[in-house]
Amino acid sequence: MDSENKITSWRNYQKKIADDHYFFVRSCIRQTFFPGSERAFLTIMRDVLGRDVLDDPRHTSCTGIAYHSDVIPLQTIMTVVARHFALMTEAGYSNFLVSCVTSFGIYNEILHMWEHHPEILAETREHLWKATRREFQVPANVVHTSDTIYKFRNEIFAKAKYSLTSRNGESPLRIAEHVGCHYAKIFPDKGEGGAEFPKVLSGMIESWGGEVLDYPERRHCCGFGFRHYVVRENRGYSVANTRKKLESLAPLKPDLILANCPGCTMFMDKWQYTLGEMEGVTFGADGRGIPVLTYEELAGLVLGMDPWELGLQMHQVDVEPVLKKMGIVYAPEKKYLNAGGQYIGKPMVPDYCCL
Amino acid sequence: MSVNPKKRVAVVGAGVAGIAAAVALKRAGVDADVYEKESGPGGHLTRWHALFPGRENAATVLQGFLNEVKENRLDIRTGTLVTDIRKENGLFRVTTGSGECSEYGAVLLANGFRLFDAARKEEYGYGIYPRVITSPDLEKRMEDPATGLLIHNQAPKKVAFVHCVGSRDAKVGNRYCSKVCCISGVKQAIAVREQYPSCEVMNFYMDLRMFGSGFEELYQEAQEKYGINFIRGRVSEAAPTLDGSIQVKAEDTLLGCPLKVTVDWLILLVGMEPGIPGSLHDSLGLERDDAGFAGCRNKFLLPGYSSVDGLFLAGACAGPATIPDSVNQGRAAALSAIHYLNGKV
Amino acid sequence: MNGKNDKWGFHTEKSNLITLDSNDRSLVNILAEQVPSLNSCFFCGSCGATCTASDDGMNFRLVHLLLRRGELQTVNKIIRSCLLCGKCTLVCPRNVDTRAVIYNLKILIHELH
Ligand SMILES: Cc1cc2nc3c(=O)[nH]c(=O)nc-3n(C[C@H](O)[C@H](O)[C@H](O)COP(=O)(O)OP(=O)(O)OC[C@H]3O[C@@H](n4cnc5c(N)ncnc54)[C@H](O)[C@@H]3O)c2cc1C
Ligand code: SF4
Ligand code: SF4
Ligand code: SF4
């Protein structure tokens, strides 16, 4: 890998990421699968970095998954999106901070359509007014939450307790990253680093001491594919795509997989179990899975947050090997206990072991 | 200088077109100054190893051109970049990088082409993955068998060529066909097979354009004698694998199936881009064609005549051309310039 | 008649000949009117190669060609796996708005049924 040229190529795609005052919109599925991620994000932005982030509970799903599955028509999703912009406008914000890559694509796509078809924008304003009596302005800056973590990666590392290296600091953690398709493939200039060599995750990994692995199917879809997952008959397609990715990255023996999209993280994590059950294949060391983390979880670990507060016990593939490798001090016995000390249950098969 | 500037010609560029033009002018007794920005004449020919269609040794052909330069005692001003050309009162004023100005009655533009910068096709990872190289890189490597395409001193096992890199591609703004890369790809595929007989060679193409004499025959030879695999499908992306080899994705369009193959080297057949600076349009009113090459006044009746009276075109500056094309154009442009100087146009 | 006939114990094999004279090739014209860039396609296959759903048989080039030839039997089945992700649009060297074509084609087929 010629890293110098890579940097040149990345330099061509540097997007504007607002510095402060964000209106935050959550992902609809993420809090179920990786419940600590968004909370960790807010803590990092507010308490560690001192930024102003408004988390408005009236915000809803963007309906992106339903839209992509042909369940919700374009006019409807546009009106839902307009409502979110109205909430932002009413709160006096203009920087729109999106937690989900699918939503991020939706927002950018709709803004693009409005820009080229002002009549659709006018129609949407009318729909929103009729339905809710709200008005809105389009945001000045739309960024993904991974963009802001990327932007502040050095500030974060300045306060870090751990780095992405083995306990003795000798060898970097080997990390395969997967950037969600809708982050930069729809609009390459809307993603940090463009569509071919996105820097958003690899930039974090490198700044925090890890090693980025380039695997052949790095740009391939995780397999989510919306209707491919939503409709059970189609799930075979979904899992086949995930297998394609996992097969491609397994020979590089990564310590973990890092993703920036709620769906991708979920599929890369949970389908490993499914593939283990269905086909008896595993992709990590010793017949186990490869741990999958969200970038907020990774940032949280680097900053020394408690793994169980970060919700890492909710992962399908056990993440403890990563914690041990990084030399993180944690309480293994508290893994499946809630804040009140009660047992919360655990995954039936925390990771698949065919040994 | 004793010669009337009105009777002198400036030749910009000492590639094969410029040399051919200057030789023709000299033989006709017309004074010409040849400007060449590089340290020696020859242009892109100096960078090739073997030439299509007969796979002649490029060094020998180059030597032929250099002999002509010598025999005709051409005065080539090497290391001299032409930065500006203006026309005032019927005379051309040619300015060089050092600020020197000279006047001429006519100008013969033979400044050639630029190679497409393959790094712009990000999906192929040129400049990032060391095993992705361009056709000019390959020409250079083939000159030294000790380097060649050896990997840890082992012959490569699989090599793939990608046609139309930077040509016929709206995404990089080049809609035109570069004309020479198809046959270059065939020539290079053969060269690789010849050097490494056990290596499998694949050419990914959309159309194979074998327009010149001897081209189709070389293509057939590539199939019959060298067993080159021609796969109809444009490579959509390349990515490195664990050992540094390159995974290539294309569609086998004749079968209608996606196709994946891992190769030791991926060779990008880069096209030609116009070398005409936009400033000449502003200073001279030189028109360019849709592709950005210097445009001529009439494709049929006046090829080689630019939109500027007294400025003539030869070689790849006027559009993708082979060496014989460029030489012929150089001679033709020299004759046109002589007619012009003699007031016969 | 292609159906197996019990009385005869054999059937008339279906021809795989593309009969341009009788095939309905109007769909592609409607699409090209909606998305004029469709006419720029030169069937290079970049879209099919890069397609997220290519392993499932999605292939924009093939769909386009089938429409041009009026061979419509399999089109609906093929485009069902398209995710409308737009990756094909990203790589197309002729700037065909592939995604818009599929989107409009889906609407057309829906209206036809
Ligand atoms: C990969 C590849 C392989 C090829 N292989 C073959 C082959 O095998 N056989 C074949 O027939 N053709 C081949 N060609 C085509 C061949 O290279 C061209 O036909 C030929 O180089 C054109 O000659 P030219 O003189 O017009 O331009 P060039 O060779 O580009 O020469 C132009 C000259 O002008 C000089 N110049 C430019 N601007 C200025 C300036 N402002 N001031 C002063 N000097 C200037 C340049 O330094 C250069 O020396 C190949 C092309 C490519 C891309
Ligand atoms: S000559 Fe061949 S490789 Fe070159 S641009 Fe034309 S078709 Fe493509
Ligand atoms: S990539 Fe574009 S030109 Fe090539 S087959 Fe697909 S639509 Fe046609
Ligand atoms: S939009 Fe459809 S055809 Fe195009 S790449 Fe995505 S899945 Fe494939």
PDB file of C-alpha atoms in Angstrom, chain A residues 22-110:
ATOM      1  CA  TYR A  22     -25.652  20.043  16.253  1.00  0.00           C
ATOM      2  CA  PHE A  23     -29.210  18.836  16.030  1.00  0.00           C
ATOM      3  CA  PHE A  24     -28.857  15.092  16.608  1.00  0.00           C
ATOM      4  CA  VAL A  25     -31.125  12.478  15.017  1.00  0.00           C
ATOM      5  CA  ARG A  26     -30.962   8.902  16.218  1.00  0.00           C
ATOM      6  CA  SER A  27     -31.119   5.662  14.323  1.00  0.00           C
ATOM      7  CA  CYS A  28     -34.355   3.745  14.739  1.00  0.00           C
ATOM      8  CA  ILE A  29     -32.845   0.262  15.072  1.00  0.00           C
ATOM      9  CA  ARG A  30     -29.558   0.907  16.694  1.00  0.00           C
ATOM     10  CA  GLN A  31     -30.591   1.327  20.282  1.00  0.00           C
ATOM     11  CA  THR A  32     -31.864  -2.222  20.277  1.00  0.00           C
ATOM     12  CA  PHE A  33     -28.770  -3.861  18.869  1.00  0.00           C
ATOM     13  CA  PHE A  34     -25.984  -1.675  20.208  1.00  0.00           C
ATOM     14  CA  PRO A  35     -27.722   0.132  23.018  1.00  0.00           C
ATOM     15  CA  GLY A  36     -24.699   1.961  24.409  1.00  0.00           C
ATOM     16  CA  SER A  37     -23.476   3.497  21.179  1.00  0.00           C
ATOM     17  CA  GLU A  38     -25.579   6.598  20.851  1.00  0.00           C
ATOM     18  CA  ARG A  39     -25.373   7.294  24.547  1.00  0.00           C
ATOM     19  CA  ALA A  40     -21.594   7.000  24.379  1.00  0.00           C
ATOM     20  CA  PHE A  41     -21.625   9.316  21.379  1.00  0.00           C
ATOM     21  CA  LEU A  42     -23.505  12.010  23.284  1.00  0.00           C
ATOM     22  CA  THR A  43     -21.214  11.636  26.286  1.00  0.00           C
ATOM     23  CA  ILE A  44     -18.148  11.970  24.085  1.00  0.00           C
ATOM     24  CA  MET A  45     -19.491  14.973  22.203  1.00  0.00           C
ATOM     25  CA  ARG A  46     -20.817  16.783  25.236  1.00  0.00           C
ATOM     26  CA  ASP A  47     -18.641  15.802  28.171  1.00  0.00           C
ATOM     27  CA  VAL A  48     -15.352  14.920  26.531  1.00  0.00           C
ATOM     28  CA  LEU A  49     -15.350  17.403  23.669  1.00  0.00           C
ATOM     29  CA  GLY A  50     -17.586  20.081  25.186  1.00  0.00           C
ATOM     30  CA  ARG A  51     -19.858  20.354  22.146  1.00  0.00           C
ATOM     31  CA  ASP A  52     -23.476  21.371  22.113  1.00  0.00           C
ATOM     32  CA  VAL A  53     -25.692  18.576  20.796  1.00  0.00           C
ATOM     33  CA  LEU A  54     -29.476  18.655  21.009  1.00  0.00           C
ATOM     34  CA  ASP A  55     -31.183  15.268  21.256  1.00  0.00           C
ATOM     35  CA  ASP A  56     -34.852  15.973  20.604  1.00  0.00           C
ATOM     36  CA  PRO A  57     -37.127  13.135  21.774  1.00  0.00           C
ATOM     37  CA  ARG A  58     -39.818  14.138  19.280  1.00  0.00           C
ATOM     38  CA  HIS A  59     -37.666  12.974  16.415  1.00  0.00           C
ATOM     39  CA  THR A  60     -38.828   9.702  14.792  1.00  0.00           C
ATOM     40  CA  SER A  61     -37.539   7.100  12.371  1.00  0.00           C
ATOM     41  CA  CYS A  62     -36.792   8.584   8.967  1.00  0.00           C
ATOM     42  CA  THR A  63     -38.709   5.573   7.545  1.00  0.00           C
ATOM     43  CA  GLY A  64     -35.724   4.857   5.309  1.00  0.00           C
ATOM     44  CA  ILE A  65     -35.894   1.091   5.643  1.00  0.00           C
ATOM     45  CA  ALA A  66     -39.555   1.085   4.668  1.00  0.00           C
ATOM     46  CA  TYR A  67     -38.834   3.493   1.839  1.00  0.00           C
ATOM     47  CA  HIS A  68     -36.067   1.311   0.489  1.00  0.00           C
ATOM     48  CA  SER A  69     -38.371  -1.689   0.748  1.00  0.00           C
ATOM     49  CA  ASP A  70     -41.039   0.028  -1.371  1.00  0.00           C
ATOM     50  CA  VAL A  71     -43.439   0.175   1.568  1.00  0.00           C
ATOM     51  CA  ILE A  72     -43.452   3.949   2.019  1.00  0.00           C
ATOM     52  CA  PRO A  73     -43.799   6.293  -0.951  1.00  0.00           C
ATOM     53  CA  LEU A  74     -41.409   9.107  -1.668  1.00  0.00           C
ATOM     54  CA  GLN A  75     -43.839  11.884  -0.750  1.00  0.00           C
ATOM     55  CA  THR A  76     -44.336  10.394   2.671  1.00  0.00           C
ATOM     56  CA  ILE A  77     -40.695  10.020   3.525  1.00  0.00           C
ATOM     57  CA  MET A  78     -40.055  13.542   2.277  1.00  0.00           C
ATOM     58  CA  THR A  79     -42.681  14.861   4.640  1.00  0.00           C
ATOM     59  CA  VAL A  80     -41.191  12.900   7.549  1.00  0.00           C
ATOM     60  CA  VAL A  81     -37.769  14.297   6.704  1.00  0.00           C
ATOM     61  CA  ALA A  82     -39.255  17.782   6.443  1.00  0.00           C
ATOM     62  CA  ARG A  83     -40.684  17.359   9.923  1.00  0.00           C
ATOM     63  CA  HIS A  84     -37.229  16.583  11.285  1.00  0.00           C
ATOM     64  CA  PHE A  85     -35.858  19.671   9.621  1.00  0.00           C
ATOM     65  CA  ALA A  86     -38.746  21.620  11.163  1.00  0.00           C
ATOM     66  CA  LEU A  87     -37.804  20.370  14.626  1.00  0.00           C
ATOM     67  CA  MET A  88     -34.248  21.480  13.961  1.00  0.00           C
ATOM     68  CA  THR A  89     -35.382  24.892  12.718  1.00  0.00           C
ATOM     69  CA  GLU A  90     -37.686  25.405  15.686  1.00  0.00           C
ATOM     70  CA  ALA A  91     -34.854  24.583  18.069  1.00  0.00           C
ATOM     71  CA  GLY A  92     -32.664  27.200  16.408  1.00  0.00           C
ATOM     72  CA  TYR A  93     -30.123  24.804  14.899  1.00  0.00           C
ATOM     73  CA  SER A  94     -28.801  24.470  11.366  1.00  0.00           C
ATOM     74  CA  ASN A  95     -26.280  21.619  11.628  1.00  0.00           C
ATOM     75  CA  PHE A  96     -27.974  18.286  11.185  1.00  0.00           C
ATOM     76  CA  LEU A  97     -26.133  15.372  12.790  1.00  0.00           C
ATOM     77  CA  VAL A  98     -27.308  11.932  11.670  1.00  0.00           C
ATOM     78  CA  SER A  99     -26.587   8.715  13.539  1.00  0.00           C
ATOM     79  CA  CYS A 100     -27.668   6.303  10.818  1.00  0.00           C
ATOM     80  CA  VAL A 101     -25.990   5.856   7.444  1.00  0.00           C
ATOM     81  CA  THR A 102     -29.268   4.921   5.775  1.00  0.00           C
ATOM     82  CA  SER A 103     -30.846   8.125   7.070  1.00  0.00           C
ATOM     83  CA  PHE A 104     -27.740  10.063   6.086  1.00  0.00           C
ATOM     84  CA  GLY A 105     -28.217   8.849   2.509  1.00  0.00           C
ATOM     85  CA  ILE A 106     -31.928   9.627   2.652  1.00  0.00           C
ATOM     86  CA  TYR A 107     -31.359  13.188   3.882  1.00  0.00           C
ATOM     87  CA  ASN A 108     -28.709  13.882   1.262  1.00  0.00           C
ATOM     88  CA  GLU A 109     -30.764  12.352  -1.490  1.00  0.00           C
ATOM     89  CA  ILE A 110     -33.871  14.312  -0.612  1.00  0.00           C
TER      90      ILE A 110
END
